[in-house]
XYZ file of C-alpha atoms in Angstrom:
182
model
C 112.787 88.658 128.857
C 113.684 85.632 126.703
C 117.227 83.883 125.642
C 116.504 85.442 122.123
C 115.864 89.111 123.350
C 116.819 90.265 126.747
C 115.231 93.716 126.001
C 111.684 92.363 124.599
C 108.428 93.610 126.191
C 106.893 90.278 124.508
C 103.637 92.273 123.735
C 102.067 94.376 121.058
C 101.757 98.126 121.357
C 99.169 100.279 119.633
C 99.302 104.123 119.949
C 96.443 105.809 118.450
C 96.031 109.346 117.350
C 92.616 110.862 116.429
C 92.910 114.088 114.581
C 89.859 116.245 114.373
C 90.464 119.353 112.104
C 87.851 122.004 111.719
C 88.919 124.457 108.845
C 87.219 127.695 108.370
C 85.131 128.181 105.273
C 86.799 130.125 102.602
C 85.788 133.581 101.714
C 83.162 134.006 99.115
C 84.184 135.264 95.763
C 81.737 138.417 95.502
C 83.106 140.016 99.173
C 86.026 138.198 100.275
C 86.231 140.112 103.689
C 82.499 139.573 104.402
C 82.469 137.899 107.968
C 78.844 137.211 107.620
C 78.974 134.882 104.630
C 81.727 133.001 106.147
C 79.387 132.405 109.477
C 76.692 131.104 107.470
C 78.763 128.635 105.219
C 79.636 125.132 106.317
C 83.356 124.531 107.677
C 85.212 121.734 106.439
C 85.785 118.887 109.001
C 88.707 116.651 108.433
C 89.107 113.702 110.656
C 92.081 111.334 110.648
C 93.414 108.372 112.509
C 97.003 107.384 113.052
C 97.885 103.835 114.433
C 101.416 103.414 115.522
C 101.970 99.767 115.930
C 104.833 97.793 117.384
C 104.492 93.992 117.028
C 106.156 91.665 119.312
C 108.378 89.429 117.105
C 107.530 85.706 116.282
C 109.955 83.665 118.370
C 110.408 79.903 118.323
C 109.638 78.483 121.971
C 112.913 76.103 121.358
C 115.001 79.352 120.807
C 113.586 81.573 123.622
C 113.947 78.843 126.384
C 110.616 80.114 127.591
C 108.480 78.109 129.952
C 105.359 78.631 131.971
C 103.651 82.036 131.602
C 106.272 83.178 129.095
C 105.677 80.324 126.970
C 101.912 81.089 126.966
C 102.896 84.520 126.137
C 104.790 83.463 123.317
C 101.918 81.204 121.810
C 99.431 83.984 122.434
C 101.559 86.513 120.491
C 102.078 83.960 117.747
C 98.656 82.937 117.356
C 97.877 86.878 116.969
C 100.634 87.323 114.142
C 99.289 84.197 112.581
C 95.793 85.827 112.478
C 97.443 89.082 111.259
C 99.460 87.007 108.537
C 96.008 85.378 107.446
C 94.437 88.727 106.872
C 97.694 90.100 105.124
C 97.404 87.149 102.745
C 93.864 87.287 101.944
C 94.093 90.983 101.193
C 97.421 90.864 99.406
C 96.591 87.909 97.013
C 94.369 88.423 94.024
C 93.256 84.974 93.958
C 91.780 85.126 97.472
C 90.092 88.660 97.165
C 86.486 87.086 96.745
C 87.060 85.120 100.036
C 86.250 85.950 103.633
C 88.976 88.187 105.413
C 89.383 86.924 108.910
C 89.625 90.194 110.612
C 87.599 88.708 113.871
C 89.990 86.049 114.403
C 92.432 88.217 116.894
C 92.297 91.764 118.470
C 95.068 92.832 116.687
C 93.525 92.325 113.210
C 90.161 93.852 114.796
C 91.938 96.993 115.788
C 93.904 97.234 112.582
C 91.019 96.374 110.133
C 90.620 99.903 108.882
C 94.492 100.262 108.542
C 94.954 96.959 106.439
C 91.687 96.743 104.126
C 90.017 99.962 104.691
C 90.139 103.223 103.113
C 93.758 104.317 104.413
C 97.294 104.828 103.610
C 99.666 102.154 105.283
C 103.104 101.806 106.093
C 104.961 98.992 107.177
C 108.511 98.895 108.788
C 109.988 95.597 109.145
C 112.818 94.997 111.525
C 115.334 92.561 110.945
C 118.547 90.915 112.321
C 121.723 90.764 110.663
C 122.992 87.890 112.869
C 123.163 84.418 111.283
C 121.573 82.831 114.324
C 118.477 84.854 113.425
C 118.410 84.111 109.698
C 115.195 81.990 109.792
C 113.327 84.837 111.683
C 114.590 87.475 109.414
C 113.648 85.633 106.338
C 109.965 85.094 107.791
C 109.779 88.781 108.585
C 110.640 89.598 104.993
C 108.328 87.197 103.658
C 105.702 88.802 105.740
C 106.595 92.178 104.939
C 106.272 91.282 101.058
C 102.836 89.888 101.413
C 101.801 93.174 103.270
C 103.327 95.041 100.364
C 100.939 93.542 97.992
C 98.087 94.976 99.701
C 96.508 97.734 97.655
C 94.405 100.369 99.402
C 92.774 103.165 97.546
C 92.628 105.977 100.126
C 90.058 108.674 99.266
C 88.461 111.604 101.451
C 85.229 110.852 102.583
C 82.752 113.412 102.215
C 79.282 113.582 103.790
C 77.043 113.772 100.701
C 74.629 116.032 102.851
C 77.108 118.524 103.825
C 78.064 118.965 100.181
C 74.296 119.390 99.289
C 73.664 121.892 101.782
C 76.691 123.790 100.717
C 75.476 123.944 97.254
C 72.174 125.002 98.393
C 73.502 127.817 100.153
C 75.556 128.973 97.187
C 72.623 129.103 95.163
C 70.340 130.868 97.699
C 73.401 133.587 97.654
C 73.276 133.482 93.950
C 69.630 134.073 93.763
C 69.732 136.703 96.344
C 72.397 138.637 94.567
C 70.145 138.267 91.453
C 67.312 139.790 93.195
C 68.959 142.739 94.687
C 70.496 143.897 91.173
């Protein structure tokens, strides 16, 4: 609880879901109903990770009236948000692309490293207040979101090259067996 927000938990929250989906291999062209061929081919494995993140807002200590432990919480939250802002700036600014991205500067940036600068699709929702008293916080949030919008990730499906090679070899063996039997 602070003077700015009586409902605030004053913490970040990350909820992560790992999905591991195994798809049965498609039936072969020459015999679509043959279960034996399906058992011998490689299943397709798809792994996904979803991070749902709720960041605590950056609040000025003077406005919150926090002291003691609450003040230290605010300092810690603001330090994490600053580190996240630095990562977002480094990833979103083309001039800084060649420089080091400081993912290890805070726990929050380390946890979100693959979402921010990795092989992923990321969606950010910025919550702002229409109240005149929160105008500076709203402006800062919008600037933060604008910098995040500049991050361009190209998500591609990762495939194990050995699995692909094994599948090709198995298909080749089937083709050669078919040629021998005719």
